[in-house]
Amino acid sequence: MNEEILKRIGKDFATINLNPGRKVYGEKLNKKGSKECRLWDPYRSKLSAALRNGLKEFPFKKDSKVLYLGAGNGTTVSHISDMCTDGMIFGVEFSPRAMTDFYQMALTRKNVAPILESANHTDAYKDIIPEKVDIIYEDVAQKAQVDILKKNADAFLKKGGYVFLMIKARSIDVTRSPQKIFNEVANHMYTHFKVIERIDLEPYEKDHMCLVGKYEL
Amino acid sequence: MSNELIVLREKCLVRTKKNLKEALGIPDRRIAQTVSAIGELEEALCACSERLKDWYSLYYPEAATRIKKQEAFARIVSDKKLRSEFTDITQDSIGADLAPNDIHHIRAFAKSLALLYSEKGQLEEYLEKLMKKDFKNLYAVAGAPVGAKLIAHCGDAARLANLPSSTIQVLGAEKALFRHMKTGAKPPKYGIILSHNLLQNAKHDERGKVARAIASVISIAVKVDVFSQEDNTEFLTKKLENKLKVIERRRLKKRGLEPGKEKGRSKHTDFKSPKKGGKK
């Protein structure tokens, strides 16, 4: 894990604030040495929850380019933007309501680019992302999660790039057991990705799983 | 950061701003917010009116029991300063003789309630206008509140138009629906559309059928509104009427009655005939 961009403060994880003194979603600020850190709330951000539960694979670097599907209000995006200061985060979000928050956040951070499109329609933002990205992070609570991820990976992910998939079992099928669904999704991923890590997000999120995969075609 | 990336980000910001302006400007959002605001006002007004009644009962319980309508009660309390201004209610009250300052605060509370009631009325009119303008067909078959609630539930009308009528029938009854899917309990017959006038007036054991009919026509109406914007209100209302007629006819047939003869039936047939195999 890269200590330079990801700090630990006690049990909590934290990132160095890109805009010192400014909060994004009401998180705690903490001075560590000369730099100000923003504590990363595991109840608000699934990536932080995965870190808390022992995520080992963490390919985010200073100059990483990230495609973030399902950016929502920009909670997690803000922390990734803290870490990848020299890279770029393309945040795709379809809901105008969430985008209003996200857009205002993006204005204050020069490495965040908001895109108001459905993650399912890759053609709509093909012209904006000409370069291949290093990481795709997907957190869309939709039934076709994996298909959307594959589509985007084919279009935008470079070879050997990483994917982070946050699966919400309840949005795939409410009736079956979450474990079965997770296994199915992992099997489904093998056509495109090598699944490296599986992290259950209990107790921060119920019936959620974080899958980390490597794009090897 | 490379120059190229900075340019890209600029492009993203400009495009997103434009798209956002467009997406926030569609009438569906205004309709959704208006109908939600009305719902919340209703809830708050109901609770506050109960409070006002309790509160005013300290001073003049006779008036509080006499005036049944909450809205009228709020108006009257805010208008009248003293007990003696009520002409048609007994002056020999059992209520406490409160000081003017005490009454003043009750009246101020009543005044703000009355104001909220009129605001709610205005919002309802506004909602009718919005619905009539952009969703004529939906308005014709579902009415303003139900149609607007359906749109609000889906976020926008385009999504509603893509739903099958069976889903529209149970929108708003998700809890019951998922309980049904998980445990096999009885499925819900209706969700938001329960407050539809026709469904409210329908016989209890036929509400499922009527709900199905209404939902099917609503689903067509929304599709027309979203995709062609034509005015098909006449055709759709006719269609709904016909469906209801069929349901009615079947019901009469089941009871062994000819259509139109129901009124003249004898007392005896008023009782439900026992089900086959039922308890004797």
Tab-separated table of C-alpha atoms in Angstrom:
chain	number	residue	atom	x	y	z
A	1	MET	CA	0.000	0.000	0.000
A	2	ASN	CA	1.243	3.419	-0.890
A	3	GLU	CA	1.786	5.374	2.331
A	4	GLU	CA	2.415	8.511	0.339
A	5	ILE	CA	-1.140	8.915	-0.794
A	6	LEU	CA	-3.084	6.856	1.719
A	7	LYS	CA	-2.592	7.593	5.393
A	8	ARG	CA	-3.692	5.698	8.436
A	9	ILE	CA	-4.946	7.558	11.464
A	10	GLY	CA	-5.609	4.976	14.123
A	11	LYS	CA	-8.149	2.597	12.674
A	12	ASP	CA	-9.278	5.078	10.060
A	13	PHE	CA	-7.952	5.594	6.593
A	14	ALA	CA	-7.441	9.112	5.328
A	15	THR	CA	-6.328	10.951	2.223
A	16	ILE	CA	-4.427	14.206	1.954
A	17	ASN	CA	-6.859	17.029	1.347
A	18	LEU	CA	-6.505	18.549	-2.091
A	19	ASN	CA	-8.316	21.690	-0.948
A	20	PRO	CA	-7.046	22.230	2.596
A	21	GLY	CA	-9.719	23.486	4.957
A	22	ARG	CA	-12.577	22.348	2.765
A	23	LYS	CA	-14.900	19.431	3.466
A	24	VAL	CA	-16.811	17.564	0.790
A	25	TYR	CA	-19.477	15.606	2.658
A	26	GLY	CA	-19.037	16.530	6.313
A	27	GLU	CA	-16.078	14.241	6.987
A	28	LYS	CA	-13.563	14.913	9.723
A	29	LEU	CA	-10.362	16.804	8.961
A	30	ASN	CA	-7.172	15.885	10.725
A	31	LYS	CA	-3.702	17.393	10.700
A	32	LYS	CA	-0.988	14.852	10.240
A	33	GLY	CA	2.437	16.456	10.095
A	34	SER	CA	2.338	19.441	7.799
A	35	LYS	CA	-0.522	18.091	5.738
A	36	GLU	CA	-4.212	18.061	6.322
A	37	CYS	CA	-5.977	14.727	5.970
A	38	ARG	CA	-9.620	13.932	5.283
A	39	LEU	CA	-10.847	10.897	7.169
A	40	TRP	CA	-12.438	8.334	4.899
A	41	ASP	CA	-15.777	7.217	6.302
A	42	PRO	CA	-16.288	3.478	5.647
A	43	TYR	CA	-20.046	3.858	6.109
A	44	ARG	CA	-20.249	6.396	3.316
A	45	SER	CA	-17.722	4.965	0.881
A	46	LYS	CA	-17.477	1.324	-0.111
A	47	LEU	CA	-13.826	1.591	-1.084
A	48	SER	CA	-12.997	2.708	2.429
A	49	ALA	CA	-15.090	-0.138	3.802
A	50	ALA	CA	-13.095	-2.564	1.654
A	51	LEU	CA	-9.837	-1.085	2.960
A	52	ARG	CA	-11.048	-1.492	6.512
A	53	ASN	CA	-11.854	-5.123	5.810
A	54	GLY	CA	-8.315	-5.776	4.629
A	55	LEU	CA	-8.121	-4.887	0.941
A	56	LYS	CA	-4.560	-5.580	-0.239
A	57	GLU	CA	-4.653	-4.777	-3.912
A	58	PHE	CA	-4.560	-0.999	-4.162
A	59	PRO	CA	-3.274	0.168	-7.544
A	60	PHE	CA	-4.132	3.851	-7.156
A	61	LYS	CA	-1.096	5.998	-7.905
A	62	LYS	CA	-0.424	9.701	-8.164
A	63	ASP	CA	-0.850	9.755	-11.908
A	64	SER	CA	-3.561	7.130	-12.280
A	65	LYS	CA	-6.377	7.733	-14.682
A	66	VAL	CA	-9.612	6.360	-13.300
A	67	LEU	CA	-13.004	5.780	-14.872
A	68	TYR	CA	-15.572	5.882	-12.117
A	69	LEU	CA	-19.007	4.509	-13.011
A	70	GLY	CA	-21.838	5.516	-10.731
A	71	ALA	CA	-20.153	8.504	-9.133
A	72	GLY	CA	-23.217	9.499	-7.138
A	73	ASN	CA	-22.697	12.601	-5.048
A	74	GLY	CA	-18.959	12.264	-5.407
A	75	THR	CA	-18.089	11.012	-1.939
A	76	THR	CA	-15.671	8.297	-2.994
A	77	VAL	CA	-14.565	10.268	-6.033
A	78	SER	CA	-13.326	13.078	-3.800
A	79	HIS	CA	-11.010	10.694	-1.963
A	80	ILE	CA	-9.709	9.153	-5.153
A	81	SER	CA	-9.114	12.677	-6.411
A	82	ASP	CA	-7.089	13.333	-3.253
A	83	MET	CA	-4.886	10.368	-4.094
A	84	CYS	CA	-4.496	10.663	-7.857
A	85	THR	CA	-3.454	14.293	-7.861
A	86	ASP	CA	-1.697	14.168	-11.226
A	87	GLY	CA	-4.173	11.832	-12.880
A	88	MET	CA	-7.768	12.265	-13.878
A	89	ILE	CA	-11.006	10.801	-12.593
A	90	PHE	CA	-13.806	10.555	-15.096
A	91	GLY	CA	-16.979	10.297	-13.048
A	92	VAL	CA	-19.993	8.939	-14.872
A	93	GLU	CA	-23.353	9.469	-13.230
A	94	PHE	CA	-26.816	9.361	-14.729
A	95	SER	CA	-28.966	10.926	-12.047
A	96	PRO	CA	-29.237	14.708	-12.494
A	97	ARG	CA	-29.971	15.149	-8.801
A	98	ALA	CA	-26.747	13.437	-7.753
A	99	MET	CA	-24.881	15.173	-10.548
A	100	THR	CA	-25.722	18.634	-9.211
A	101	ASP	CA	-23.694	17.842	-6.077
A	102	PHE	CA	-20.985	16.060	-7.994
A	103	TYR	CA	-20.601	18.845	-10.537
A	104	GLN	CA	-20.066	21.468	-7.854
A	105	MET	CA	-17.464	19.267	-6.220
A	106	ALA	CA	-15.746	18.745	-9.571
A	107	LEU	CA	-15.422	22.473	-10.082
A	108	THR	CA	-13.195	22.717	-7.034
A	109	ARG	CA	-10.964	19.779	-7.983
A	110	LYS	CA	-9.000	20.030	-11.162
A	111	ASN	CA	-8.543	16.288	-11.595
A	112	VAL	CA	-12.231	15.381	-11.669
A	113	ALA	CA	-14.228	15.340	-14.894
A	114	PRO	CA	-17.985	14.784	-14.561
A	115	ILE	CA	-19.993	13.037	-17.263
A	116	LEU	CA	-23.777	12.985	-17.174
A	117	GLU	CA	-24.537	9.760	-19.002
A	118	SER	CA	-25.732	6.258	-18.320
A	119	ALA	CA	-22.777	3.919	-17.763
A	120	ASN	CA	-24.542	1.534	-20.096
A	121	HIS	CA	-24.129	3.843	-23.071
A	122	THR	CA	-20.396	3.845	-23.599
A	123	ASP	CA	-20.751	5.437	-27.034
A	124	ALA	CA	-22.107	8.610	-25.489
A	125	TYR	CA	-18.809	9.407	-23.780
A	126	LYS	CA	-16.405	7.628	-26.067
A	127	ASP	CA	-15.072	10.867	-27.503
A	128	ILE	CA	-14.284	12.301	-24.091
A	129	ILE	CA	-12.000	9.494	-22.962
A	130	PRO	CA	-9.573	8.911	-25.801
A	131	GLU	CA	-6.767	7.479	-23.711
A	132	LYS	CA	-7.033	4.141	-22.005
A	133	VAL	CA	-7.500	4.399	-18.266
A	134	ASP	CA	-5.626	2.490	-15.550
A	135	ILE	CA	-8.516	1.657	-13.286
A	136	ILE	CA	-12.250	1.264	-13.655
A	137	TYR	CA	-14.281	1.532	-10.507
A	138	GLU	CA	-17.915	0.545	-10.730
A	139	ASP	CA	-20.586	1.135	-8.147
A	140	VAL	CA	-23.910	1.121	-9.957
A	141	ALA	CA	-26.712	-0.687	-8.179
A	142	GLN	CA	-28.008	-2.371	-11.280
A	143	LYS	CA	-28.842	-5.830	-12.409
A	144	ALA	CA	-26.531	-5.775	-15.415
A	145	GLN	CA	-23.547	-4.571	-13.358
A	146	VAL	CA	-21.066	-7.026	-14.790
A	147	ASP	CA	-22.094	-6.497	-18.387
A	148	ILE	CA	-21.729	-2.756	-17.964
A	149	LEU	CA	-18.271	-3.282	-16.498
A	150	LYS	CA	-17.188	-5.524	-19.371
A	151	LYS	CA	-18.461	-3.089	-21.944
A	152	ASN	CA	-16.565	-0.219	-20.354
A	153	ALA	CA	-13.415	-2.273	-19.875
A	154	ASP	CA	-13.394	-3.239	-23.548
A	155	ALA	CA	-13.767	0.377	-24.540
A	156	PHE	CA	-11.590	2.194	-22.051
A	157	LEU	CA	-9.379	-0.047	-19.922
A	158	LYS	CA	-5.757	-0.659	-20.801
A	159	LYS	CA	-4.282	-4.117	-20.732
A	160	GLY	CA	-3.300	-5.154	-17.226
A	161	GLY	CA	-5.574	-2.490	-15.754
A	162	TYR	CA	-7.580	-3.048	-12.644
A	163	VAL	CA	-11.305	-3.115	-12.051
A	164	PHE	CA	-13.072	-2.537	-8.770
A	165	LEU	CA	-16.606	-3.827	-8.715
A	166	MET	CA	-18.949	-3.167	-5.833
A	167	ILE	CA	-21.733	-5.691	-6.040
A	168	LYS	CA	-25.039	-5.102	-4.372
A	169	ALA	CA	-26.637	-8.531	-4.153
A	170	ARG	CA	-30.060	-7.053	-3.493
A	171	SER	CA	-30.133	-5.214	-6.755
A	172	ILE	CA	-29.378	-8.365	-8.722
A	173	ASP	CA	-31.929	-10.600	-7.060
A	174	VAL	CA	-33.766	-10.029	-3.815
A	175	THR	CA	-34.870	-13.597	-3.379
A	176	ARG	CA	-31.659	-15.615	-3.604
A	177	SER	CA	-28.885	-15.800	-1.054
A	178	PRO	CA	-26.202	-13.130	-1.489
A	179	GLN	CA	-23.335	-15.649	-1.352
A	180	LYS	CA	-24.706	-17.516	-4.355
A	181	ILE	CA	-25.038	-14.285	-6.274
A	182	PHE	CA	-21.466	-13.263	-5.440
A	183	ASN	CA	-20.145	-16.595	-6.696
A	184	GLU	CA	-22.157	-16.236	-9.855
A	185	VAL	CA	-20.879	-12.733	-10.503
A	186	ALA	CA	-17.281	-13.821	-9.900
A	187	ASN	CA	-17.754	-16.657	-12.373
A	188	HIS	CA	-19.289	-14.246	-14.812
A	189	MET	CA	-16.211	-12.035	-14.581
A	190	TYR	CA	-13.711	-14.700	-15.565
A	191	THR	CA	-14.327	-14.181	-19.258
A	192	HIS	CA	-12.672	-10.756	-19.074
A	193	PHE	CA	-10.913	-10.435	-15.767
A	194	LYS	CA	-8.816	-12.391	-13.373
A	195	VAL	CA	-10.442	-11.953	-10.012
A	196	ILE	CA	-7.693	-11.218	-7.511
A	197	GLU	CA	-9.547	-10.300	-4.413
A	198	ARG	CA	-12.933	-10.652	-2.809
A	199	ILE	CA	-13.843	-8.535	0.191
A	200	ASP	CA	-17.099	-8.714	2.053
A	201	LEU	CA	-18.235	-5.263	3.121
A	202	GLU	CA	-19.974	-6.287	6.356
A	203	PRO	CA	-20.592	-4.550	8.712
A	204	TYR	CA	-20.371	-1.291	6.777
A	205	GLU	CA	-22.738	-2.364	4.015
A	206	LYS	CA	-25.206	-5.198	4.054
A	207	ASP	CA	-25.072	-7.845	1.299
A	208	HIS	CA	-22.303	-6.069	-0.559
A	209	MET	CA	-19.100	-7.469	-1.952
A	210	CYS	CA	-16.040	-5.784	-3.386
A	211	LEU	CA	-14.400	-7.641	-6.247
A	212	VAL	CA	-11.005	-6.645	-7.578
A	213	GLY	CA	-10.047	-7.918	-10.978
A	214	LYS	CA	-7.245	-7.583	-13.456
A	215	TYR	CA	-7.978	-7.056	-17.116
A	216	GLU	CA	-6.216	-9.745	-19.062
A	217	LEU	CA	-7.516	-10.550	-22.461
B	1	MET	CA	-0.951	16.722	-15.316
B	2	SER	CA	-0.757	16.776	-19.062
B	3	ASN	CA	-2.301	19.572	-21.058
B	4	GLU	CA	-4.467	17.183	-22.928
B	5	LEU	CA	-6.160	16.037	-19.739
B	6	ILE	CA	-6.904	19.608	-18.711
B	7	VAL	CA	-8.551	20.268	-22.048
B	8	LEU	CA	-10.558	17.074	-21.713
B	9	ARG	CA	-11.804	18.084	-18.301
B	10	GLU	CA	-12.906	21.464	-19.638
B	11	LYS	CA	-14.828	19.675	-22.348
B	12	CYS	CA	-16.493	17.421	-19.772
B	13	LEU	CA	-17.491	20.333	-17.592
B	14	VAL	CA	-19.019	22.261	-20.456
B	15	ARG	CA	-20.940	19.318	-21.806
B	16	THR	CA	-22.152	18.170	-18.398
B	17	LYS	CA	-23.334	21.644	-17.566
B	18	LYS	CA	-25.351	21.775	-20.740
B	19	ASN	CA	-26.833	18.319	-20.238
B	20	LEU	CA	-27.565	19.050	-16.615
B	21	LYS	CA	-29.440	22.232	-17.457
B	22	GLU	CA	-31.506	20.267	-19.923
B	23	ALA	CA	-32.181	17.347	-17.592
B	24	LEU	CA	-33.209	19.561	-14.707
B	25	GLY	CA	-35.528	21.591	-16.909
B	26	ILE	CA	-37.928	18.855	-17.980
B	27	PRO	CA	-41.443	19.210	-16.541
B	28	ASP	CA	-41.330	15.772	-14.908
B	29	ARG	CA	-39.068	17.083	-12.181
B	30	ARG	CA	-41.311	19.990	-11.351
B	31	ILE	CA	-44.270	17.637	-11.225
B	32	ALA	CA	-42.414	15.216	-8.965
B	33	GLN	CA	-41.340	17.936	-6.572
B	34	THR	CA	-44.792	19.532	-6.484
B	35	VAL	CA	-46.618	16.313	-5.733
B	36	SER	CA	-44.076	15.391	-3.063
B	37	ALA	CA	-44.427	18.821	-1.501
B	38	ILE	CA	-48.206	18.417	-1.402
B	39	GLY	CA	-47.823	15.029	0.256
B	40	GLU	CA	-45.499	16.384	2.898
B	41	LEU	CA	-47.741	19.370	3.541
B	42	GLU	CA	-50.680	17.030	3.975
B	43	GLU	CA	-48.824	14.987	6.531
B	44	ALA	CA	-47.585	17.986	8.484
B	45	LEU	CA	-50.956	19.734	8.365
B	46	CYS	CA	-52.723	16.675	9.651
B	47	ALA	CA	-50.434	16.420	12.674
B	48	CYS	CA	-50.470	20.144	13.369
B	49	SER	CA	-54.249	20.385	13.034
B	50	GLU	CA	-54.661	17.685	15.656
B	51	ARG	CA	-52.376	19.681	17.885
B	52	LEU	CA	-54.332	22.875	17.293
B	53	LYS	CA	-57.544	21.112	18.212
B	54	ASP	CA	-56.047	19.821	21.457
B	55	TRP	CA	-54.508	23.145	22.239
B	56	TYR	CA	-57.606	25.214	21.573
B	57	SER	CA	-59.661	22.746	23.612
B	58	LEU	CA	-58.044	24.174	26.718
B	59	TYR	CA	-59.793	27.441	26.004
B	60	TYR	CA	-62.925	26.509	24.131
B	61	PRO	CA	-63.544	22.749	23.837
B	62	GLU	CA	-67.091	23.267	22.537
B	63	ALA	CA	-65.801	24.943	19.391
B	64	ALA	CA	-63.175	22.258	18.918
B	65	THR	CA	-65.773	19.492	18.952
B	66	ARG	CA	-68.318	21.402	16.896
B	67	ILE	CA	-66.083	22.347	13.965
B	68	LYS	CA	-65.107	19.085	12.352
B	69	LYS	CA	-63.156	20.231	9.304
B	70	GLN	CA	-59.535	20.816	10.143
B	71	GLU	CA	-58.990	23.497	7.538
B	72	ALA	CA	-62.084	25.458	8.559
B	73	PHE	CA	-61.123	25.145	12.204
B	74	ALA	CA	-57.684	26.651	11.627
B	75	ARG	CA	-59.256	29.558	9.714
B	76	ILE	CA	-61.893	30.248	12.331
B	77	VAL	CA	-59.491	30.100	15.260
B	78	SER	CA	-57.113	32.496	13.571
B	79	ASP	CA	-59.983	34.880	12.788
B	80	LYS	CA	-61.710	35.091	16.142
B	81	LYS	CA	-60.108	36.732	19.059
B	82	LEU	CA	-62.477	35.755	21.831
B	83	ARG	CA	-65.064	33.158	22.711
B	84	SER	CA	-67.777	35.786	22.524
B	85	GLU	CA	-67.255	36.189	18.806
B	86	PHE	CA	-68.684	32.728	18.176
B	87	THR	CA	-72.388	33.308	17.785
B	88	ASP	CA	-73.747	29.817	17.269
B	89	ILE	CA	-71.851	27.954	19.983
B	90	THR	CA	-72.635	28.043	23.670
B	91	GLN	CA	-70.996	30.860	25.581
B	92	ASP	CA	-71.177	28.928	28.819
B	93	SER	CA	-67.919	27.141	28.139
B	94	ILE	CA	-66.218	24.580	30.318
B	95	GLY	CA	-62.837	25.749	28.996
B	96	ALA	CA	-60.326	27.665	31.054
B	97	ASP	CA	-60.307	31.464	30.822
B	98	LEU	CA	-56.891	31.945	29.280
B	99	ALA	CA	-55.018	35.208	29.324
B	100	PRO	CA	-54.904	37.186	26.036
B	101	ASN	CA	-51.236	36.389	25.648
B	102	ASP	CA	-51.948	32.634	25.809
B	103	ILE	CA	-54.659	32.909	23.204
B	104	HIS	CA	-52.464	35.052	21.022
B	105	HIS	CA	-49.978	32.212	20.571
B	106	ILE	CA	-52.654	29.670	19.746
B	107	ARG	CA	-54.037	32.035	17.146
B	108	ALA	CA	-50.646	32.680	15.621
B	109	PHE	CA	-50.192	28.928	15.261
B	110	ALA	CA	-53.639	28.628	13.673
B	111	LYS	CA	-52.831	31.448	11.314
B	112	SER	CA	-49.744	29.787	9.953
B	113	LEU	CA	-51.723	26.565	9.513
B	114	ALA	CA	-54.410	28.390	7.570
B	115	LEU	CA	-51.711	29.871	5.394
B	116	LEU	CA	-50.234	26.449	4.699
B	117	TYR	CA	-53.683	25.126	3.821
B	118	SER	CA	-54.136	27.783	1.173
B	119	GLU	CA	-50.613	27.153	-0.110
B	120	LYS	CA	-51.487	23.494	-0.459
B	121	GLY	CA	-54.599	24.397	-2.416
B	122	GLN	CA	-52.565	26.543	-4.763
B	123	LEU	CA	-50.035	23.789	-5.276
B	124	GLU	CA	-52.813	21.385	-6.195
B	125	GLU	CA	-54.062	23.788	-8.849
B	126	TYR	CA	-50.543	24.265	-10.133
B	127	LEU	CA	-50.075	20.509	-10.368
B	128	GLU	CA	-53.263	20.154	-12.400
B	129	LYS	CA	-51.982	22.741	-14.837
B	130	LEU	CA	-48.596	21.076	-15.161
B	131	MET	CA	-50.146	17.693	-15.770
B	132	LYS	CA	-52.701	18.999	-18.259
B	133	LYS	CA	-50.006	20.740	-20.245
B	134	ASP	CA	-47.488	17.948	-20.710
B	135	PHE	CA	-49.292	14.732	-19.819
B	136	LYS	CA	-52.792	15.100	-21.161
B	137	ASN	CA	-53.475	11.438	-21.606
B	138	LEU	CA	-52.109	10.401	-18.243
B	139	TYR	CA	-54.106	13.197	-16.667
B	140	ALA	CA	-57.268	12.028	-18.366
B	141	VAL	CA	-57.061	8.419	-17.203
B	142	ALA	CA	-55.294	8.764	-13.858
B	143	GLY	CA	-56.025	12.268	-12.595
B	144	ALA	CA	-53.419	14.735	-11.460
B	145	PRO	CA	-52.296	13.372	-8.057
B	146	VAL	CA	-52.052	9.715	-9.069
B	147	GLY	CA	-50.353	10.454	-12.371
B	148	ALA	CA	-47.900	12.808	-10.718
B	149	LYS	CA	-47.127	10.341	-7.950
B	150	LEU	CA	-46.378	7.654	-10.535
B	151	ILE	CA	-43.998	10.003	-12.347
B	152	ALA	CA	-42.368	11.044	-9.074
B	153	HIS	CA	-41.911	7.433	-8.062
B	154	CYS	CA	-39.982	6.637	-11.239
B	155	GLY	CA	-38.058	9.910	-11.348
B	156	ASP	CA	-39.191	10.819	-14.827
B	157	ALA	CA	-41.976	9.945	-17.217
B	158	ALA	CA	-39.691	8.238	-19.734
B	159	ARG	CA	-38.847	5.587	-17.198
B	160	LEU	CA	-42.498	5.166	-16.318
B	161	ALA	CA	-43.305	4.746	-19.987
B	162	ASN	CA	-40.855	1.874	-20.207
B	163	LEU	CA	-42.551	-0.093	-17.438
B	164	PRO	CA	-45.080	-2.845	-18.122
B	165	SER	CA	-48.564	-2.272	-16.811
B	166	SER	CA	-48.190	-5.036	-14.232
B	167	THR	CA	-45.352	-3.081	-12.638
B	168	ILE	CA	-47.292	0.170	-12.785
B	169	GLN	CA	-50.126	-1.597	-10.978
B	170	VAL	CA	-47.972	-2.295	-7.920
B	171	LEU	CA	-45.661	0.733	-7.966
B	172	GLY	CA	-45.509	2.012	-4.426
B	173	ALA	CA	-46.236	-1.427	-2.957
B	174	GLU	CA	-42.630	-2.591	-3.127
B	175	LYS	CA	-42.584	-3.825	0.421
B	176	ALA	CA	-45.503	-6.134	-0.154
B	177	LEU	CA	-44.193	-7.153	-3.560
B	178	PHE	CA	-40.791	-8.196	-2.270
B	179	ARG	CA	-42.373	-9.928	0.672
B	180	HIS	CA	-44.395	-11.865	-1.855
B	181	MET	CA	-41.305	-12.738	-3.904
B	182	LYS	CA	-39.273	-13.742	-0.891
B	183	THR	CA	-41.776	-15.626	1.193
B	184	GLY	CA	-44.591	-16.418	-1.209
B	185	ALA	CA	-47.072	-14.300	0.720
B	186	LYS	CA	-50.040	-12.856	-1.133
B	187	PRO	CA	-49.022	-10.425	-3.852
B	188	PRO	CA	-50.163	-6.801	-3.645
B	189	LYS	CA	-53.038	-5.823	-5.913
B	190	TYR	CA	-52.315	-2.132	-6.122
B	191	GLY	CA	-49.832	0.518	-5.048
B	192	ILE	CA	-50.006	4.204	-5.770
B	193	ILE	CA	-53.052	3.776	-8.002
B	194	LEU	CA	-55.160	2.815	-4.986
B	195	SER	CA	-56.003	6.491	-4.565
B	196	HIS	CA	-57.473	6.560	-8.066
B	197	ASN	CA	-61.117	7.557	-7.940
B	198	LEU	CA	-62.405	4.504	-9.781
B	199	LEU	CA	-60.497	2.210	-7.475
B	200	GLN	CA	-61.760	4.004	-4.413
B	201	ASN	CA	-65.313	3.517	-5.574
B	202	ALA	CA	-64.840	-0.086	-6.666
B	203	LYS	CA	-66.208	-2.991	-4.675
B	204	HIS	CA	-63.659	-4.485	-2.333
B	205	ASP	CA	-63.460	-7.895	-3.935
B	206	GLU	CA	-63.024	-6.329	-7.338
B	207	ARG	CA	-60.288	-3.885	-6.595
B	208	GLY	CA	-57.648	-6.196	-8.003
B	209	LYS	CA	-59.424	-6.428	-11.316
B	210	VAL	CA	-60.117	-2.722	-11.503
B	211	ALA	CA	-56.514	-1.957	-10.586
B	212	ARG	CA	-55.342	-4.154	-13.437
B	213	ALA	CA	-57.619	-2.359	-15.876
B	214	ILE	CA	-56.536	1.094	-14.724
B	215	ALA	CA	-52.863	0.188	-14.815
B	216	SER	CA	-53.100	-1.148	-18.337
B	217	VAL	CA	-54.705	2.040	-19.619
B	218	ILE	CA	-52.268	4.210	-17.662
B	219	SER	CA	-49.338	2.413	-19.220
B	220	ILE	CA	-50.677	3.163	-22.700
B	221	ALA	CA	-51.428	6.769	-21.773
B	222	VAL	CA	-47.895	7.439	-20.522
B	223	LYS	CA	-46.405	5.919	-23.613
B	224	VAL	CA	-48.518	8.203	-25.779
B	225	ASP	CA	-47.550	11.231	-23.694
B	226	VAL	CA	-43.853	10.472	-23.791
B	227	PHE	CA	-43.361	9.194	-27.301
B	228	SER	CA	-45.924	10.879	-29.538
B	229	GLN	CA	-47.522	13.651	-27.449
B	230	GLU	CA	-50.787	13.171	-29.305
B	231	ASP	CA	-54.100	13.842	-27.692
B	232	ASN	CA	-55.786	10.455	-27.350
B	233	THR	CA	-57.756	11.202	-24.234
B	234	GLU	CA	-61.117	10.273	-25.673
B	235	PHE	CA	-59.984	6.917	-26.939
B	236	LEU	CA	-58.258	6.081	-23.669
B	237	THR	CA	-61.106	7.067	-21.366
B	238	LYS	CA	-63.444	5.040	-23.562
B	239	LYS	CA	-61.110	2.102	-23.300
B	240	LEU	CA	-61.041	2.338	-19.531
B	241	GLU	CA	-64.804	2.573	-19.384
B	242	ASN	CA	-65.173	-0.505	-21.536
B	243	LYS	CA	-62.816	-2.464	-19.341
B	244	LEU	CA	-64.789	-1.516	-16.278
B	245	LYS	CA	-68.006	-2.480	-18.009
B	246	VAL	CA	-66.612	-5.918	-18.752
B	247	ILE	CA	-65.655	-6.364	-15.108
B	248	GLU	CA	-69.096	-5.271	-14.023
B	249	ARG	CA	-70.793	-7.614	-16.472
B	250	ARG	CA	-68.740	-10.556	-15.298
B	251	ARG	CA	-69.562	-9.809	-11.717
B	252	LEU	CA	-73.261	-9.785	-12.419
B	253	LYS	CA	-73.015	-12.948	-14.445
B	254	LYS	CA	-71.224	-14.689	-11.632
B	255	ARG	CA	-74.049	-13.816	-9.323
B	256	GLY	CA	-76.565	-15.056	-11.837
B	257	LEU	CA	-78.002	-11.667	-12.593
B	258	GLU	CA	-78.747	-9.951	-15.857
B	259	PRO	CA	-77.008	-6.649	-16.380
B	260	GLY	CA	-79.101	-3.751	-15.206
B	261	LYS	CA	-81.339	-5.877	-13.014
B	262	GLU	CA	-79.240	-5.595	-9.919
B	263	LYS	CA	-81.326	-2.871	-8.368
B	264	GLY	CA	-84.516	-4.839	-8.424
B	265	ARG	CA	-83.156	-7.941	-6.755
B	266	SER	CA	-84.838	-9.332	-3.682
B	267	LYS	CA	-83.400	-9.043	-0.227
B	268	HIS	CA	-82.463	-12.646	-0.277
B	269	THR	CA	-79.791	-12.322	-2.938
B	270	ASP	CA	-78.092	-9.524	-1.037
B	271	PHE	CA	-76.272	-12.114	0.986
B	272	LYS	CA	-73.250	-13.658	-0.570
B	273	SER	CA	-73.881	-17.165	-1.717
B	274	PRO	CA	-71.659	-19.553	0.210
B	275	LYS	CA	-68.569	-20.709	-1.598
B	276	LYS	CA	-68.356	-24.204	-2.916
B	277	GLY	CA	-66.861	-26.498	-0.347
B	278	GLY	CA	-67.048	-23.767	2.240
B	279	LYS	CA	-68.169	-24.223	5.822
B	280	LYS	CA	-71.811	-24.988	6.257
